[in-house]
Short mmCIF file of N, CA, C and O in Angstrom, two decimals:
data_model
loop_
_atom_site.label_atom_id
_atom_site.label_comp_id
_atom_site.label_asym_id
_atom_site.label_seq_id
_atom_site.Cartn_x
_atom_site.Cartn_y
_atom_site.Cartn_z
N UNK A 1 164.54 61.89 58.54
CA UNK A 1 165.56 62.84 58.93
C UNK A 1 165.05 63.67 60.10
O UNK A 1 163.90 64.10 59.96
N UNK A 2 165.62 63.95 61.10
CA UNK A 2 165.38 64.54 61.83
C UNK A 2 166.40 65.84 62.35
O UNK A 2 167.62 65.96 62.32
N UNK A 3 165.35 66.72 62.81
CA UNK A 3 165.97 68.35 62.78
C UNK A 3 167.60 68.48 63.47
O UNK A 3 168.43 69.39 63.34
N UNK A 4 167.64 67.66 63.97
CA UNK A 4 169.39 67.71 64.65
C UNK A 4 170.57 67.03 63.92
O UNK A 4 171.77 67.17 64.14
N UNK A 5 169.90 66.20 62.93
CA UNK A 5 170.81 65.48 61.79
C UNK A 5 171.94 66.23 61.45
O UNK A 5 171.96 67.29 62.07
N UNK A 6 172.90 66.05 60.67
CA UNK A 6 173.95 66.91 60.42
C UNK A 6 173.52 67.03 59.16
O UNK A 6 172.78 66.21 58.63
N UNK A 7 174.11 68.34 58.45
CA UNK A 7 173.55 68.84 56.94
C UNK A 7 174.49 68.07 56.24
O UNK A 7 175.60 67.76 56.66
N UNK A 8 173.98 67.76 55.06
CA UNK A 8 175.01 67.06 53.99
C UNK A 8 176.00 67.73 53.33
O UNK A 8 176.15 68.87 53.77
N UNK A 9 176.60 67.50 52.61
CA UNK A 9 177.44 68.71 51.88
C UNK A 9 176.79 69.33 51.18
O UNK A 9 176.79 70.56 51.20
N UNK A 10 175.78 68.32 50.09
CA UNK A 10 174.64 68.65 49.02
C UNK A 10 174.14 69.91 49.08
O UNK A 10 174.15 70.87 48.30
N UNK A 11 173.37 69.57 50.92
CA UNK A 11 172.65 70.57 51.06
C UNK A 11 173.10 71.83 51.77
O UNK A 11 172.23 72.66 52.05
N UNK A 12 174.44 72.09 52.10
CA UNK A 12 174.98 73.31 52.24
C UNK A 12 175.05 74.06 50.87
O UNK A 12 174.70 75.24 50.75
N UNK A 13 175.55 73.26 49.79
CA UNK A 13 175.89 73.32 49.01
C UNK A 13 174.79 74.39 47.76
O UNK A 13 174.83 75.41 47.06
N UNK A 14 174.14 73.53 48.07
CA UNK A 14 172.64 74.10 47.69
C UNK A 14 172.40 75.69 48.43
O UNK A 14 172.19 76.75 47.82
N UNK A 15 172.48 75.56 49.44
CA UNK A 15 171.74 76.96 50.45
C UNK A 15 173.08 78.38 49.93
O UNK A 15 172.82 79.56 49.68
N UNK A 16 174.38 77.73 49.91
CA UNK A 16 175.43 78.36 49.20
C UNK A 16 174.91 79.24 48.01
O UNK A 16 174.86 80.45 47.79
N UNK A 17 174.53 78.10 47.33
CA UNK A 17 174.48 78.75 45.69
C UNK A 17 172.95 79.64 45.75
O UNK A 17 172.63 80.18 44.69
N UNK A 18 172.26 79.77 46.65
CA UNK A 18 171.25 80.59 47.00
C UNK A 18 171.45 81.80 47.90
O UNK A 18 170.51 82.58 47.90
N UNK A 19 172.28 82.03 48.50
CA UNK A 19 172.54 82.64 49.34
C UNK A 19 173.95 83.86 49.00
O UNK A 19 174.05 85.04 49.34
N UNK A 20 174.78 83.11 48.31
CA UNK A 20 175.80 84.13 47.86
C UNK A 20 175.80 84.97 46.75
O UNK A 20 176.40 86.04 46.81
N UNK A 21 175.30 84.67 45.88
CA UNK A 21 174.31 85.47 45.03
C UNK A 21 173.66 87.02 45.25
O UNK A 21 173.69 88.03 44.54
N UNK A 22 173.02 86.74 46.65
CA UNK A 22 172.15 88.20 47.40
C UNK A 22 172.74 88.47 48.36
O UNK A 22 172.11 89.19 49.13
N UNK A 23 174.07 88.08 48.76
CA UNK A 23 175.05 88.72 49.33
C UNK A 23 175.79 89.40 48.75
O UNK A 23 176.27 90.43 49.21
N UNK A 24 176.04 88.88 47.42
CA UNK A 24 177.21 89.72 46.26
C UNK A 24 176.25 91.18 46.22
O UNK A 24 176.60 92.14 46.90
N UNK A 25 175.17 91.23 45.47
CA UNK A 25 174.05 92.27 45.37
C UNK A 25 174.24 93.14 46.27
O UNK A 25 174.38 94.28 45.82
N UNK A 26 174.32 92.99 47.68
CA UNK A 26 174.06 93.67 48.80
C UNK A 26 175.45 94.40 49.07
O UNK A 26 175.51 95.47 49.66
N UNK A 27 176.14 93.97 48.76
CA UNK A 27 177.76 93.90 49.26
C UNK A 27 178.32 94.83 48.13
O UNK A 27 179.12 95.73 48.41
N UNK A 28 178.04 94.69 47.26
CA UNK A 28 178.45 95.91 45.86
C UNK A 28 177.86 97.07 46.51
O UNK A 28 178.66 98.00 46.63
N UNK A 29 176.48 97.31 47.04
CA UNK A 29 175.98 98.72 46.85
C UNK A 29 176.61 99.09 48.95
O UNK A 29 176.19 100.11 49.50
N UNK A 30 177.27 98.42 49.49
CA UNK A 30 177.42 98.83 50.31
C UNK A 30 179.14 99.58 50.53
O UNK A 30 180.22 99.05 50.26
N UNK A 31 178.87 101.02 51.13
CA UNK A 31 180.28 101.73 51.26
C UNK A 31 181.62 101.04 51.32
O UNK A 31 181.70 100.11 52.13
N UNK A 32 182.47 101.30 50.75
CA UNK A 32 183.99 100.89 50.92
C UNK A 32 184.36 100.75 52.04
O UNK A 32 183.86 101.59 52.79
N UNK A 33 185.14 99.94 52.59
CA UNK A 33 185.83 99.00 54.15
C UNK A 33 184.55 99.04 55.12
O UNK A 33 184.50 99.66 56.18
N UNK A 34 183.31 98.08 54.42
CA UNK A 34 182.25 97.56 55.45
C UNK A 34 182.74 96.07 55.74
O UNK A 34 183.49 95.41 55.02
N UNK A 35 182.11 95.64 57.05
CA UNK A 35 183.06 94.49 57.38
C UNK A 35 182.00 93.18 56.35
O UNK A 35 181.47 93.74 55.39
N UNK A 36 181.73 91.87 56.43
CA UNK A 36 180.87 91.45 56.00
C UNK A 36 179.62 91.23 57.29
O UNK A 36 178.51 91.00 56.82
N UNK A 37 179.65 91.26 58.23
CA UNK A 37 178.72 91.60 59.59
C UNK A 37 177.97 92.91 59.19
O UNK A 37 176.87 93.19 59.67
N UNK A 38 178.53 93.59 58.41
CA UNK A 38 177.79 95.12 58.06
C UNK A 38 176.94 94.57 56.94
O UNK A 38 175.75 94.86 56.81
N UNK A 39 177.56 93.81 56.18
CA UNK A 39 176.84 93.92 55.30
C UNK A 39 175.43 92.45 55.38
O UNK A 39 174.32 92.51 54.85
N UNK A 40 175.72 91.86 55.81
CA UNK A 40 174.93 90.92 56.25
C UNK A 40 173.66 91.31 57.41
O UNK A 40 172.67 90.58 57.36
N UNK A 41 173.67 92.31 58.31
CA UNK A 41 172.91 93.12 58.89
C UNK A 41 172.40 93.70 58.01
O UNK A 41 171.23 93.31 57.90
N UNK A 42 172.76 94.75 56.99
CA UNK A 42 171.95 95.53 55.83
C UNK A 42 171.03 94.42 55.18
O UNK A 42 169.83 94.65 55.04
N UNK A 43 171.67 93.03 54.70
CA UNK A 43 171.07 92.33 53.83
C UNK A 43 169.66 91.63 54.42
O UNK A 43 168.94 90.87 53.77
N UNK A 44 169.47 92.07 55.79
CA UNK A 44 168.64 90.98 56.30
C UNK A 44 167.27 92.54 56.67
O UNK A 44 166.18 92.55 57.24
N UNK A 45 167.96 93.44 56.10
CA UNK A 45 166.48 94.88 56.34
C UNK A 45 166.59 94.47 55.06
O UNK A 45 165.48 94.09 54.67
N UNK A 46 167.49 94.35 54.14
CA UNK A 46 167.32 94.72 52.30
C UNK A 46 166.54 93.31 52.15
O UNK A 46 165.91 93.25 51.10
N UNK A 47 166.47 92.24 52.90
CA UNK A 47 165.82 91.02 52.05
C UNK A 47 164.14 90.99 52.67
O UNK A 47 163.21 90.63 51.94
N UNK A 48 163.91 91.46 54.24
CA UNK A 48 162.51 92.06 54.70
C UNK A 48 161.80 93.39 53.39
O UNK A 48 161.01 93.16 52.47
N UNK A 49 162.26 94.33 53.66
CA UNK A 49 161.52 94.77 52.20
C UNK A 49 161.35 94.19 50.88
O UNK A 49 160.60 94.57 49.98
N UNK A 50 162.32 93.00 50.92
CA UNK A 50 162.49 92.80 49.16
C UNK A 50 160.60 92.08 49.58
O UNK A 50 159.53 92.41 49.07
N UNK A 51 160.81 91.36 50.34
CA UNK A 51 159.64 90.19 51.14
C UNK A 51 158.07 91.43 51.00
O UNK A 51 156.96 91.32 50.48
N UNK A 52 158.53 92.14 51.51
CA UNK A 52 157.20 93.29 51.67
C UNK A 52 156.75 93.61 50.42
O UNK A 52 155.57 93.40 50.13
N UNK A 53 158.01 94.40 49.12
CA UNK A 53 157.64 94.24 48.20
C UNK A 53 156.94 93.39 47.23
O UNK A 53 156.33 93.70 46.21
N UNK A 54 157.20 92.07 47.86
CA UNK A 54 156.91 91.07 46.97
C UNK A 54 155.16 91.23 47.49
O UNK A 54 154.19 91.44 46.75
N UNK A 55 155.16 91.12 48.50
CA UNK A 55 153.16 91.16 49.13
C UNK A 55 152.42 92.47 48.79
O UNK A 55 151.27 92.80 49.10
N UNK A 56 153.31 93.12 48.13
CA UNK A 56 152.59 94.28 47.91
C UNK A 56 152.08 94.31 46.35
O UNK A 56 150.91 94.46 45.98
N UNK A 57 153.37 94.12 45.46
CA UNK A 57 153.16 93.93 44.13
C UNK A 57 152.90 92.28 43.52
O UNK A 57 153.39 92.15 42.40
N UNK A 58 152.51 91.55 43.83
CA UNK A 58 151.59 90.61 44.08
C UNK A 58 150.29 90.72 43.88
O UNK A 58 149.68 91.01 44.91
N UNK A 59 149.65 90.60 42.96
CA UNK A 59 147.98 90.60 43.46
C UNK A 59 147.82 88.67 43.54
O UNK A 59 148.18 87.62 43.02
N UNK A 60 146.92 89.34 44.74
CA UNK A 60 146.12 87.69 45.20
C UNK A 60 147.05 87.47 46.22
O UNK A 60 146.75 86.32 46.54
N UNK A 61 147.80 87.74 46.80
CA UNK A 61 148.55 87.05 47.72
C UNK A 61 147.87 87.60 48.98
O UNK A 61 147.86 88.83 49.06
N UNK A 62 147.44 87.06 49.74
CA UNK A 62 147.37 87.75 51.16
C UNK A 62 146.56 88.65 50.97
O UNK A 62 146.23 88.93 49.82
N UNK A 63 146.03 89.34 52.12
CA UNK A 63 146.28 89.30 53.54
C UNK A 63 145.27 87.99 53.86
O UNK A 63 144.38 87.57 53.11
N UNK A 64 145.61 87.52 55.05
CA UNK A 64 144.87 86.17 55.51
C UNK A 64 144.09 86.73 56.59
O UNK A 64 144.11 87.90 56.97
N UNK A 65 143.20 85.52 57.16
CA UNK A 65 143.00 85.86 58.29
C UNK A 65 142.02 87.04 58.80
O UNK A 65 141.03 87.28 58.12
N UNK A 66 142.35 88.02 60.34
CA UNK A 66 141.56 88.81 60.77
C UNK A 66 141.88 90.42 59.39
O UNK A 66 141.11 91.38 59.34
N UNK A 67 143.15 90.29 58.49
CA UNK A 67 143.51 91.58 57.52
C UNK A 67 142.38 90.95 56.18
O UNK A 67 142.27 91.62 55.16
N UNK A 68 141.58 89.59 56.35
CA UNK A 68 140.56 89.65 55.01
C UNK A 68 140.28 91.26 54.39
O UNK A 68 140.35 92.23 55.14
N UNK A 69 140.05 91.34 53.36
CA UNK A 69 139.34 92.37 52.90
C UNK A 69 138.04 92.07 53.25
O UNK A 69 137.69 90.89 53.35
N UNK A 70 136.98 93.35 53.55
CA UNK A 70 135.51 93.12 53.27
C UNK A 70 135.29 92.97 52.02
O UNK A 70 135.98 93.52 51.17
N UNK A 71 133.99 91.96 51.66
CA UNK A 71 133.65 92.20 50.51
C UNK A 71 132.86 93.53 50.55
O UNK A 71 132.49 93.95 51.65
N UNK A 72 132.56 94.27 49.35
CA UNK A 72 131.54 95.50 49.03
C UNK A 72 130.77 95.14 49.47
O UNK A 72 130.35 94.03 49.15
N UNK A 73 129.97 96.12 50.77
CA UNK A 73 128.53 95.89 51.16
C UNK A 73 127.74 96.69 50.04
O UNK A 73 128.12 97.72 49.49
N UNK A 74 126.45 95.93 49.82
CA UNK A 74 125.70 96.92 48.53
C UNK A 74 124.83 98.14 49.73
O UNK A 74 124.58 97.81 50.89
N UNK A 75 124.57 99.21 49.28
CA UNK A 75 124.53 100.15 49.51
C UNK A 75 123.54 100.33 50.37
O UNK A 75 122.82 99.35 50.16
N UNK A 76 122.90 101.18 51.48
CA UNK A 76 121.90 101.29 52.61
C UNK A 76 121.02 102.91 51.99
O UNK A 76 121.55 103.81 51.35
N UNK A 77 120.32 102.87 52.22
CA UNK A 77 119.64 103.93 52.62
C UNK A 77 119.67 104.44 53.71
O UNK A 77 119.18 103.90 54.70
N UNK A 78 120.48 106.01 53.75
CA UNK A 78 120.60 106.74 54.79
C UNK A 78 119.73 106.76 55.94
O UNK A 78 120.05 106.54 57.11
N UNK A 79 118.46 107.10 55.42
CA UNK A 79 117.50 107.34 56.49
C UNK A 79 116.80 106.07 56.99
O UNK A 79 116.11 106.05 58.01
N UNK A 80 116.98 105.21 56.35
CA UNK A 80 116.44 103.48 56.88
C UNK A 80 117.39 102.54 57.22
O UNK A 80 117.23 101.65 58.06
N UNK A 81 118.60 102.78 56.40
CA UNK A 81 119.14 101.92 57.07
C UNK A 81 119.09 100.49 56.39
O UNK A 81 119.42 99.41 56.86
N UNK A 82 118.66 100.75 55.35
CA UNK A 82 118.07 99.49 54.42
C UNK A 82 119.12 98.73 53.52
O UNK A 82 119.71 99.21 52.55
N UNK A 83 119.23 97.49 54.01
CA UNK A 83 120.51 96.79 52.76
C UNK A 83 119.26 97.47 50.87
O UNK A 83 118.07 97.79 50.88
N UNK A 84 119.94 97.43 49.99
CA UNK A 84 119.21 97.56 48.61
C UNK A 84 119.86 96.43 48.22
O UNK A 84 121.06 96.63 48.42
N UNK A 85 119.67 95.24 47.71
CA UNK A 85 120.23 94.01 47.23
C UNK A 85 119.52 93.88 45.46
O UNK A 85 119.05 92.88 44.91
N UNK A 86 119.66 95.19 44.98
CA UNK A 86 119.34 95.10 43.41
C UNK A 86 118.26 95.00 43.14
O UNK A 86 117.93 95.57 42.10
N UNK A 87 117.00 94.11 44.06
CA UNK A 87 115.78 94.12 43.62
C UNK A 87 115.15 94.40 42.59
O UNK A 87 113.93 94.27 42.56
#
Protein backbone atom coordinates (compact mmCIF):
# COMPACT_ATOMS: atom_id res chain seq x y z
CA UNK A 1 0.00 0.00 0.00
CA UNK A 2 1.24 3.06 -0.66
CA UNK A 3 0.77 6.61 1.06
CA UNK A 4 -1.46 8.09 -1.84
CA UNK A 5 -3.76 4.94 -2.02
CA UNK A 6 -7.29 5.84 -1.34
CA UNK A 7 -8.59 4.96 2.34
CA UNK A 8 -10.99 2.10 2.50
CA UNK A 9 -14.23 2.51 4.07
CA UNK A 10 -12.91 0.02 6.91
CA UNK A 11 -10.42 2.28 7.62
CA UNK A 12 -12.28 5.58 7.83
CA UNK A 13 -14.46 3.74 9.58
CA UNK A 14 -12.17 2.74 12.16
CA UNK A 15 -10.45 6.41 12.62
CA UNK A 16 -14.43 7.47 13.00
CA UNK A 17 -15.10 5.31 15.87
CA UNK A 18 -11.80 6.77 17.45
CA UNK A 19 -12.16 10.07 16.84
CA UNK A 20 -15.86 10.96 17.58
CA UNK A 21 -15.83 9.81 20.86
CA UNK A 22 -13.13 12.85 21.95
CA UNK A 23 -14.98 15.12 19.99
CA UNK A 24 -18.31 14.38 21.83
CA UNK A 25 -16.07 14.98 25.28
CA UNK A 26 -14.75 18.20 24.01
CA UNK A 27 -17.92 19.50 22.49
CA UNK A 28 -20.16 18.97 25.78
CA UNK A 29 -17.78 21.12 27.92
CA UNK A 30 -17.62 23.73 25.24
CA UNK A 31 -20.05 27.11 25.51
CA UNK A 32 -23.46 27.11 23.79
CA UNK A 33 -23.58 28.18 19.76
CA UNK A 34 -19.67 27.15 19.29
CA UNK A 35 -19.30 26.30 15.69
CA UNK A 36 -17.64 22.69 15.36
CA UNK A 37 -14.20 24.60 13.94
CA UNK A 38 -14.32 26.01 17.63
CA UNK A 39 -14.53 23.15 18.96
CA UNK A 40 -12.13 21.11 17.04
CA UNK A 41 -9.39 23.97 17.57
CA UNK A 42 -10.05 23.58 21.50
CA UNK A 43 -9.81 19.75 20.98
CA UNK A 44 -6.45 19.78 19.39
CA UNK A 45 -4.84 22.19 22.77
CA UNK A 46 -7.29 19.69 24.96
CA UNK A 47 -5.71 16.46 23.19
CA UNK A 48 -1.70 18.18 23.41
CA UNK A 49 -2.12 18.35 27.20
CA UNK A 50 -4.10 15.19 27.48
CA UNK A 51 -0.46 13.89 25.51
CA UNK A 52 1.69 15.96 28.16
CA UNK A 53 -0.26 14.55 30.86
CA UNK A 54 0.16 11.26 29.80
CA UNK A 55 4.44 11.86 29.86
CA UNK A 56 4.16 13.25 32.95
CA UNK A 57 2.08 10.72 34.93
CA UNK A 58 3.77 7.89 33.32
CA UNK A 59 6.76 6.67 35.06
CA UNK A 60 9.44 5.21 32.69
CA UNK A 61 8.38 6.89 29.73
CA UNK A 62 10.83 9.33 28.42
CA UNK A 63 12.68 11.74 28.32
CA UNK A 64 15.07 10.38 25.49
CA UNK A 65 17.97 11.50 24.18
CA UNK A 66 20.05 14.93 25.09
CA UNK A 67 16.65 15.34 28.32
CA UNK A 68 18.43 11.65 29.73
CA UNK A 69 18.38 12.04 33.36
CA UNK A 70 21.92 11.97 35.05
CA UNK A 71 22.52 9.12 36.90
CA UNK A 72 23.49 10.13 40.84
CA UNK A 73 27.07 11.10 40.85
CA UNK A 74 28.41 9.55 44.28
CA UNK A 75 29.58 12.29 46.25
CA UNK A 76 33.16 14.51 45.99
CA UNK A 77 34.97 15.96 48.58
CA UNK A 78 34.76 19.63 48.71
CA UNK A 79 38.23 20.46 49.17
CA UNK A 80 39.69 17.62 46.72
CA UNK A 81 37.49 17.19 44.56
CA UNK A 82 37.55 13.47 45.03
CA UNK A 83 34.89 10.98 43.39
CA UNK A 84 34.23 8.61 47.07
CA UNK A 85 33.05 5.34 45.20
CA UNK A 86 32.14 3.52 48.72
CA UNK A 87 35.52 2.12 49.24
Amino acid sequence: MKEYDPLTPSEVNDAAKEFFPLFDIVHRNMPENCTVEDTIKVMETVCDMAQKRRNFDTPGVGPFGFNKKVKDLPETDTVTNIFEYGI
